[in-house]
XYZ file of C-alpha atoms in Angstrom:
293
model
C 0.000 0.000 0.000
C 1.022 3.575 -0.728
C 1.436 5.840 2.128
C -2.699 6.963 1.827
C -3.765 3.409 2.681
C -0.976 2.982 5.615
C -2.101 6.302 7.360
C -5.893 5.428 7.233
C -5.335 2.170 8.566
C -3.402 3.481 11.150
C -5.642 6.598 11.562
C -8.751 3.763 12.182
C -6.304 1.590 14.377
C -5.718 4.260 16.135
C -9.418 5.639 17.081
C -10.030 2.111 18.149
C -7.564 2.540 20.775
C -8.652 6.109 21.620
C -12.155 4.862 21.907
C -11.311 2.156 24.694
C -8.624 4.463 26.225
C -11.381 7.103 26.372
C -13.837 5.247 28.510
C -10.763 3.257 30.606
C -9.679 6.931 31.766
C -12.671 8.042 31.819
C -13.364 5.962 34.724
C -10.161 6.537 36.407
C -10.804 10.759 35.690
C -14.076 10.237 37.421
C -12.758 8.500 40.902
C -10.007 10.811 41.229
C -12.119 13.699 40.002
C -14.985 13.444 42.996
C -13.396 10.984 45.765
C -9.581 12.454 44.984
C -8.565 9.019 45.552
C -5.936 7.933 42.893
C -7.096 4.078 42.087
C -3.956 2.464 41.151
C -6.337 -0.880 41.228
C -8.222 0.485 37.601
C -5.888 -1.649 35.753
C -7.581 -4.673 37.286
C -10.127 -3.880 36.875
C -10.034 -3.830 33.369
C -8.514 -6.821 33.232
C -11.093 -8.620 35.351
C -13.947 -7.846 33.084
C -11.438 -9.489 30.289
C -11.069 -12.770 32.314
C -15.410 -12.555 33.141
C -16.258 -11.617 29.837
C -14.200 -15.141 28.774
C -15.768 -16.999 31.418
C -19.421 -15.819 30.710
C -19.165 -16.320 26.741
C -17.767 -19.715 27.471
C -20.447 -20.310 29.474
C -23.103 -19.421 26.917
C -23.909 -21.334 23.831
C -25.225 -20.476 20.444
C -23.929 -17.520 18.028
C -21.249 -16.100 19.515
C -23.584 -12.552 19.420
C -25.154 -13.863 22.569
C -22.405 -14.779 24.800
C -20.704 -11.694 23.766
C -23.867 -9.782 24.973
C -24.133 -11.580 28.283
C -20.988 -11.005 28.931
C -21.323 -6.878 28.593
C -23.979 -6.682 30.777
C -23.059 -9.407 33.277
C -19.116 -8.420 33.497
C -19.473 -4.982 34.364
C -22.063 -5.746 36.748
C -19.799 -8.074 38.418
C -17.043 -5.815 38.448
C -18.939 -3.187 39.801
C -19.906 -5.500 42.653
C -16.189 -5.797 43.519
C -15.677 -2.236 43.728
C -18.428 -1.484 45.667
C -17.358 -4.151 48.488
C -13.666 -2.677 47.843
C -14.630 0.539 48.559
C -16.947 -0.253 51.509
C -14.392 -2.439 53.235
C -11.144 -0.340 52.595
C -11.748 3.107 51.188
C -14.431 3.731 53.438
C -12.387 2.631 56.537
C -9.279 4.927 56.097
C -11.812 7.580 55.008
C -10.838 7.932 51.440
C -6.867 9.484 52.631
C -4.991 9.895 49.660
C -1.568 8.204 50.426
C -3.390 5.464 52.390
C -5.468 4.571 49.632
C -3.025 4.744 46.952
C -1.309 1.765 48.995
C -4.489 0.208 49.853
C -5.312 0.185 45.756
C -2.360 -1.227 45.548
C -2.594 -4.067 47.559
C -6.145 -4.450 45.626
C -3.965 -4.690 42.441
C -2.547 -7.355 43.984
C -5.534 -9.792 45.341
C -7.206 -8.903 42.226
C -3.940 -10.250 39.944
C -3.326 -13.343 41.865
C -6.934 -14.276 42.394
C -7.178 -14.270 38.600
C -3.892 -15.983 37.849
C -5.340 -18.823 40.490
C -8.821 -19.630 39.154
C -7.983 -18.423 35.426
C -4.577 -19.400 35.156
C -1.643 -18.228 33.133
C -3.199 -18.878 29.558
C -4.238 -16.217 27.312
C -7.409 -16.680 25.905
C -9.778 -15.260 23.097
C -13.086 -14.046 22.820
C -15.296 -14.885 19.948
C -16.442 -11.284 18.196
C -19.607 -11.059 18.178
C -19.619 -10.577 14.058
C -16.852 -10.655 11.537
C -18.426 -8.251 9.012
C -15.632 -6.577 6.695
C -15.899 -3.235 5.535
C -15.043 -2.652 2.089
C -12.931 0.486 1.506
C -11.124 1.722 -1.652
C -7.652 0.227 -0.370
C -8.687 -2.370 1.573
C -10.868 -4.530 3.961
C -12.073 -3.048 7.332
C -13.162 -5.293 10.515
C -16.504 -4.090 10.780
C -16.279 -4.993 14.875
C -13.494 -2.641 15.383
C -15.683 0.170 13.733
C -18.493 -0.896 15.991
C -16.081 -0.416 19.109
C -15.537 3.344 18.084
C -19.671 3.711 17.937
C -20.251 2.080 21.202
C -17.420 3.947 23.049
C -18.716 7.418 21.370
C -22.318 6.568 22.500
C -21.258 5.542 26.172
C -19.603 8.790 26.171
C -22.203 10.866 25.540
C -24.788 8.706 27.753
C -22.032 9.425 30.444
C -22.303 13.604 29.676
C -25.712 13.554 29.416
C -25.344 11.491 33.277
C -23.492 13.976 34.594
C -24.584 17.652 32.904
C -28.580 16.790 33.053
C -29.451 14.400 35.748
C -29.951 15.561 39.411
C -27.528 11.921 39.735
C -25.006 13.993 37.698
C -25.560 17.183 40.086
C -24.839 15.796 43.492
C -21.731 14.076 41.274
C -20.324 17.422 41.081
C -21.841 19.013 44.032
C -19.984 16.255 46.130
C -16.410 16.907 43.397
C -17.131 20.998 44.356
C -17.095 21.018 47.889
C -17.578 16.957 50.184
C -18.502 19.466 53.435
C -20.717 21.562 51.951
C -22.517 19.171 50.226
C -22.615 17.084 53.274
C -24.733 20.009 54.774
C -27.007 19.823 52.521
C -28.097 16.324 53.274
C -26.245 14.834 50.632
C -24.925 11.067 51.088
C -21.649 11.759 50.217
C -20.223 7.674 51.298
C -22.843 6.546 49.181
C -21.914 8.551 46.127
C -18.715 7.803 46.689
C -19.217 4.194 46.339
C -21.054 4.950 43.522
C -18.550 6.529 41.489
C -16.185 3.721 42.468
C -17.878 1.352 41.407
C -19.107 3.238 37.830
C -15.460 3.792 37.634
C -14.763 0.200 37.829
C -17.348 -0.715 35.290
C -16.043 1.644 32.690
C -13.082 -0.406 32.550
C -14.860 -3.468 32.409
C -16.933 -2.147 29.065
C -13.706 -1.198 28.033
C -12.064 -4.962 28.418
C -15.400 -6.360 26.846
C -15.127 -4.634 23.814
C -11.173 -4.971 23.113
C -11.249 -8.933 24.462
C -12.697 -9.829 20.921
C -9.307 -8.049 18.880
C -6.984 -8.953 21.860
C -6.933 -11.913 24.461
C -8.106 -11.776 28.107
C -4.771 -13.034 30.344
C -3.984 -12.103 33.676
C -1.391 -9.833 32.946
C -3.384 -7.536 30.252
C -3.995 -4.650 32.888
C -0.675 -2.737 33.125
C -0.429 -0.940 29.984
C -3.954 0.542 29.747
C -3.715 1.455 33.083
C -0.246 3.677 32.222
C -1.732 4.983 29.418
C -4.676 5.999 31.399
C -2.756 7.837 33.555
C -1.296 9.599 30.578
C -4.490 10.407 29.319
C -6.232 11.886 32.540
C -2.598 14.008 33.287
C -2.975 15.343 29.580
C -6.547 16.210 29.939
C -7.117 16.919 33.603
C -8.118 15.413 35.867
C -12.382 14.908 36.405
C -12.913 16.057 33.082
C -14.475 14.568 30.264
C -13.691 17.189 27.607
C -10.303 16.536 28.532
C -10.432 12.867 28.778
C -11.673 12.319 25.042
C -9.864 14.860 23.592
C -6.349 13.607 24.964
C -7.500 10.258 24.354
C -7.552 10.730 20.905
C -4.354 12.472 21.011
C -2.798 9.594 22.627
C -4.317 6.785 20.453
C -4.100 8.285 17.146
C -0.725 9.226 17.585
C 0.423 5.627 19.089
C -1.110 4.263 16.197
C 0.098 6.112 13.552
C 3.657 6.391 15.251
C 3.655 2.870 15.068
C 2.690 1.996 11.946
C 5.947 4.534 10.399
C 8.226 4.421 13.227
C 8.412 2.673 15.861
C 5.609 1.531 19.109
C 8.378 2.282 21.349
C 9.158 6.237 19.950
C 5.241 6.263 20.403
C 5.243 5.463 23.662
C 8.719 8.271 24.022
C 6.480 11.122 23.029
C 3.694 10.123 24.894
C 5.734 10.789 27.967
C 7.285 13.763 26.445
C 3.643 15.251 26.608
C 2.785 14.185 30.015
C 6.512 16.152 31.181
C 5.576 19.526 29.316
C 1.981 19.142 30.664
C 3.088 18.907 34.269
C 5.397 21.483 33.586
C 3.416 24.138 32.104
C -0.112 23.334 32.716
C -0.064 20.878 35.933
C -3.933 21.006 35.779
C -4.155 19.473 32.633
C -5.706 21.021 29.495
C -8.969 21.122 30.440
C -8.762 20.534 34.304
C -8.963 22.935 36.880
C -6.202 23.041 40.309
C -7.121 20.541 42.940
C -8.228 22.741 45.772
């Protein structure tokens, strides 16, 4: 292919990526962003709804549509679960302290990595798509699944900013972000939408592992790298906002994956930290974040 062909493919490669990333950080932007807890756990959380997502389309016979189906709804729901009794047992109880619970998330990490090495195992394993429609373009074929990733992703995100910028849900969200004592004077549960937003967090992930498992391979290991780039992301964007989260989320994956298809993944992954240093330098807040108060 001529260099037209190589940059689309790497152009649509890369707004796959961006369109996972997006809703991975997204998650992570939105515990930090109202509990100001940094959840160095997220990671595992993506990978667990990998491994579940596995488990429940194994489980699940017929056209490979249905299992895949099951397994969106039932793996987040699942992971959810496991953040909400995370954050009830151990958040809660060192009353959401930042360097406490950066420990305490990582010790989650942990338990959730071995717990899946010991009743998953060691073994990568796929995940039927749920079609393998090809898109015809000019230069070449098209996995019509991938482009389906980028539609879901884009309508989760706006369900998610229509959550938070029209629902009263949304408003004691950002009341609690604004101010935790005021908003705990005006009668607002602020544990309980803490756990909340944990637990959404969490399931943002999972979506996230549900949709890549198909194109990738659920194993154990899988949660490290989206969890770095995550961070990249939210530092880019700012933290606890969305605006931000998409937009550098794009930046990040587009770039990656056109960086990779003409250099190199590893001079991707070079100026991806270059950005995150001149960010923190010059704009610690992010682009579209405002200073932690």
């Amino acid at each position: 292919m001529a260099f037209g062909p190589h940059l689309l493919l790497a152009t649509l490669e890369g707004l796959v990526t961006s369109a996972v990333l997006a809703l991975m950080a997204l998650g992570l932007s939105l515990v930090f962003g109202v509990m100001r807890v940094v959840n160095v756990a997220h990671g595992e959380f993506y990978m667990l709804g990998a491994v579940l997502a596995w488990w429940v389309s194994s489980l699940v016979s017929g056209h490979p549509a249905i299992g895949f189906l099951a397994a969106l709804v039932i793996a987040p729901l699942i992971v959810g679960a496991v953040a909400l009794v995370a954050e009830r047992l151990v958040l809660r109880r060192l009353n959401y302290n930042p360097e406490a619970t950066i420990v305490a998330t990582i010790g989650l990490l942990y338990i959730i990595q071995q717990a899946a090495l010991t009743f998953y195992g060691p073994d990568a394993r796929p995940v039927s798509p749920p079609f393998n429609y090809r898109i015809l373009l000019p230069w070449f074929g098209y996995s019509g699944y991938k482009l389906a990733i980028i539609g879901v992703s884009i309508l989760l995100l706006i369900v998610t900013w229509l959550v938070l910028t029209r629902t009263r849900a949304g408003l004691i969200m950002r009341a609690t972000q604004y101010d935790r004592e005021t908003a705990q004077a005006f009668g607002i549960a602020v544990d309980k939408v803490y756990a909340g937003v944990f637990a959404l967090g969490a399931m943002l992930a999972a979506i996230a592992a549900v949709l890549i498992v198909p194109i990738s391979q659920a194993h154990y290991l899988m949660g490290f790298d989206p969890l770095l780039l995550s961070f990249i992301v939210v530092i880019i964007g700012g933290l606890g906002s969305l605006r931000g989260t998409v937009v550098a989320a794009l930046l990040i994956g587009v770039s990656d994956g056109v960086i990779s298809m003409f250099f190199s993944p590893t001079l991707a992954k070079i100026i991806a930290t270059m950005l995150v240093a001149m960010v923190l330098v010059f704009r610690p807040s992010g682009l579209f974040g405002t200073a932690v108060k």
